PDB file of C-alpha atoms in Angstrom:
ATOM      1  CA  MET A 288     -19.275  -2.084  20.459  1.00  0.00           C
ATOM      2  CA  PRO A 289     -22.595  -3.809  18.549  1.00  0.00           C
ATOM      3  CA  LYS A 290     -23.289  -7.344  18.541  1.00  0.00           C
ATOM      4  CA  ALA A 291     -25.270  -8.933  16.081  1.00  0.00           C
ATOM      5  CA  GLN A 292     -26.698 -12.864  16.222  1.00  0.00           C
ATOM      6  CA  VAL A 293     -26.455 -14.861  13.005  1.00  0.00           C
ATOM      7  CA  THR A 294     -28.437 -18.299  13.046  1.00  0.00           C
ATOM      8  CA  PHE A 295     -27.176 -20.992  10.253  1.00  0.00           C
ATOM      9  CA  GLU A 296     -30.794 -22.619  10.272  1.00  0.00           C
ATOM     10  CA  ASP A 297     -29.009 -25.737   8.536  1.00  0.00           C
ATOM     11  CA  ILE A 298     -26.543 -26.814  11.063  1.00  0.00           C
ATOM     12  CA  GLY A 299     -28.946 -25.192  13.580  1.00  0.00           C
ATOM     13  CA  VAL A 300     -25.830 -23.086  15.087  1.00  0.00           C
ATOM     14  CA  THR A 301     -26.998 -19.553  16.564  1.00  0.00           C
ATOM     15  CA  VAL A 302     -23.616 -17.265  17.899  1.00  0.00           C
ATOM     16  CA  THR A 303     -23.554 -13.206  18.519  1.00  0.00           C
ATOM     17  CA  VAL A 304     -20.671 -11.486  16.519  1.00  0.00           C
ATOM     18  CA  PRO A 305     -19.053  -7.645  16.671  1.00  0.00           C
ATOM     19  CA  ALA A 306     -21.506  -5.635  14.536  1.00  0.00           C
ATOM     20  CA  GLY A 307     -19.824  -5.014  10.745  1.00  0.00           C
ATOM     21  CA  THR A 308     -19.417  -9.058   9.908  1.00  0.00           C
ATOM     22  CA  ARG A 309     -19.426 -10.666   7.285  1.00  0.00           C
ATOM     23  CA  LEU A 310     -21.578 -13.549   6.839  1.00  0.00           C
ATOM     24  CA  ILE A 311     -18.579 -15.801   5.089  1.00  0.00           C
ATOM     25  CA  GLU A 312     -16.824 -15.047   8.458  1.00  0.00           C
ATOM     26  CA  VAL A 313     -18.924 -16.491  10.444  1.00  0.00           C
ATOM     27  CA  SER A 314     -19.224 -19.134   8.458  1.00  0.00           C
ATOM     28  CA  GLU A 315     -16.016 -19.964   8.422  1.00  0.00           C
ATOM     29  CA  LYS A 316     -16.065 -19.027  12.578  1.00  0.00           C
ATOM     30  CA  ILE A 317     -17.895 -22.045  13.404  1.00  0.00           C
ATOM     31  CA  GLY A 318     -17.446 -24.603  10.770  1.00  0.00           C
ATOM     32  CA  ALA A 319     -20.807 -23.693   8.710  1.00  0.00           C
ATOM     33  CA  GLY A 320     -19.801 -25.456   5.757  1.00  0.00           C
ATOM     34  CA  LEU A 321     -20.375 -23.078   3.190  1.00  0.00           C
ATOM     35  CA  THR A 322     -18.852 -22.770  -0.209  1.00  0.00           C
ATOM     36  CA  TYR A 323     -17.515 -20.157  -1.924  1.00  0.00           C
ATOM     37  CA  GLY A 324     -14.796 -19.088  -4.675  1.00  0.00           C
ATOM     38  CA  CYS A 325     -14.107 -15.784  -5.009  1.00  0.00           C
ATOM     39  CA  ARG A 326     -14.045 -13.654  -1.703  1.00  0.00           C
ATOM     40  CA  GLU A 327     -14.574 -10.841  -3.174  1.00  0.00           C
ATOM     41  CA  GLY A 328     -18.328 -10.516  -4.648  1.00  0.00           C
ATOM     42  CA  GLU A 329     -17.566 -11.659  -8.395  1.00  0.00           C
ATOM     43  CA  CYS A 330     -18.268 -15.167  -8.733  1.00  0.00           C
ATOM     44  CA  GLY A 331     -22.011 -16.041  -6.781  1.00  0.00           C
ATOM     45  CA  THR A 332     -20.644 -19.041  -5.185  1.00  0.00           C
ATOM     46  CA  CYS A 333     -21.315 -18.415  -1.612  1.00  0.00           C
ATOM     47  CA  MET A 334     -24.890 -17.081  -1.905  1.00  0.00           C
ATOM     48  CA  MET A 335     -26.933 -17.626   1.424  1.00  0.00           C
ATOM     49  CA  LYS A 336     -31.204 -17.225   1.513  1.00  0.00           C
ATOM     50  CA  ILE A 337     -31.465 -14.860   4.341  1.00  0.00           C
ATOM     51  CA  VAL A 338     -34.876 -16.689   6.153  1.00  0.00           C
ATOM     52  CA  SER A 339     -35.043 -13.705   8.836  1.00  0.00           C
ATOM     53  CA  GLY A 340     -33.403 -10.439   9.295  1.00  0.00           C
ATOM     54  CA  ALA A 341     -32.401  -8.479   5.848  1.00  0.00           C
ATOM     55  CA  GLU A 342     -33.805  -5.436   7.554  1.00  0.00           C
ATOM     56  CA  HIS A 343     -30.165  -6.412  10.326  1.00  0.00           C
ATOM     57  CA  LEU A 344     -28.092  -6.095   7.283  1.00  0.00           C
ATOM     58  CA  ALA A 345     -26.066  -4.163   5.600  1.00  0.00           C
ATOM     59  CA  GLN A 346     -27.845  -2.341   2.215  1.00  0.00           C
ATOM     60  CA  PRO A 347     -25.833  -4.295  -0.802  1.00  0.00           C
ATOM     61  CA  SER A 348     -22.628  -2.588  -2.500  1.00  0.00           C
ATOM     62  CA  VAL A 349     -23.379  -2.114  -6.344  1.00  0.00           C
ATOM     63  CA  LEU A 350     -21.412  -4.708  -6.913  1.00  0.00           C
ATOM     64  CA  GLU A 351     -23.400  -7.303  -4.931  1.00  0.00           C
ATOM     65  CA  ASP A 352     -26.328  -6.410  -6.703  1.00  0.00           C
ATOM     66  CA  LYS A 353     -25.043  -6.579  -9.595  1.00  0.00           C
ATOM     67  CA  VAL A 354     -23.852 -10.349  -9.368  1.00  0.00           C
ATOM     68  CA  LEU A 355     -27.522 -11.479  -7.769  1.00  0.00           C
ATOM     69  CA  LYS A 356     -29.203 -10.411 -10.567  1.00  0.00           C
ATOM     70  CA  GLU A 357     -26.781 -11.564 -13.214  1.00  0.00           C
ATOM     71  CA  ASN A 358     -27.684 -14.978 -11.146  1.00  0.00           C
ATOM     72  CA  TYR A 359     -31.402 -14.455 -11.546  1.00  0.00           C
ATOM     73  CA  ALA A 360     -31.792 -14.159  -7.137  1.00  0.00           C
ATOM     74  CA  GLY A 361     -34.335 -14.072  -5.602  1.00  0.00           C
ATOM     75  CA  VAL A 362     -35.206 -11.198  -3.318  1.00  0.00           C
ATOM     76  CA  LYS A 363     -34.337 -13.219  -0.374  1.00  0.00           C
ATOM     77  CA  ASN A 364     -31.079 -13.981  -1.602  1.00  0.00           C
ATOM     78  CA  ARG A 365     -27.666 -12.475  -0.356  1.00  0.00           C
ATOM     79  CA  LEU A 366     -24.123 -13.236  -1.258  1.00  0.00           C
ATOM     80  CA  ALA A 367     -22.102 -13.932   1.963  1.00  0.00           C
ATOM     81  CA  CYS A 368     -19.049 -12.883   1.072  1.00  0.00           C
ATOM     82  CA  GLN A 369     -20.915  -9.406   0.768  1.00  0.00           C
ATOM     83  CA  ALA A 370     -23.863  -9.273   3.448  1.00  0.00           C
ATOM     84  CA  GLN A 371     -23.287  -7.111   6.354  1.00  0.00           C
ATOM     85  CA  VAL A 372     -24.453  -7.921  10.031  1.00  0.00           C
ATOM     86  CA  ILE A 373     -25.371  -4.666  11.331  1.00  0.00           C
ATOM     87  CA  GLY A 374     -27.568  -5.637  14.460  1.00  0.00           C
ATOM     88  CA  GLY A 375     -30.386  -7.151  16.285  1.00  0.00           C
ATOM     89  CA  HIS A 376     -30.647 -11.134  14.664  1.00  0.00           C
ATOM     90  CA  VAL A 377     -30.099 -13.030  11.132  1.00  0.00           C
ATOM     91  CA  VAL A 378     -30.995 -16.492   9.746  1.00  0.00           C
ATOM     92  CA  VAL A 379     -29.508 -18.063   6.863  1.00  0.00           C
ATOM     93  CA  ARG A 380     -28.996 -21.159   5.278  1.00  0.00           C
ATOM     94  CA  PRO A 381     -27.420 -22.299   1.929  1.00  0.00           C
ATOM     95  CA  GLY A 382     -28.467 -20.898  -1.507  1.00  0.00           C
TER      96      GLY A 382
END
């Protein structure tokens, strides 16, 4: 199974995860303390900034895109409960 690396810049932790893992799952695994609400992509609470490696994330779903626009998110923001790492190395930090 393909692997990917995720770095949480704010706490300086890098982990290797299976491709297809959602950022929120990685956060919970390492105890990064990411704030979240619904886990369904509807509330926008788990918004993160993608510092680098955005090309290694799956494209936003229609729902995620809608919530990001409703929250006036920047182009480097994604919802941790929706964003899936598909390979490579992604560096993130809270929202």
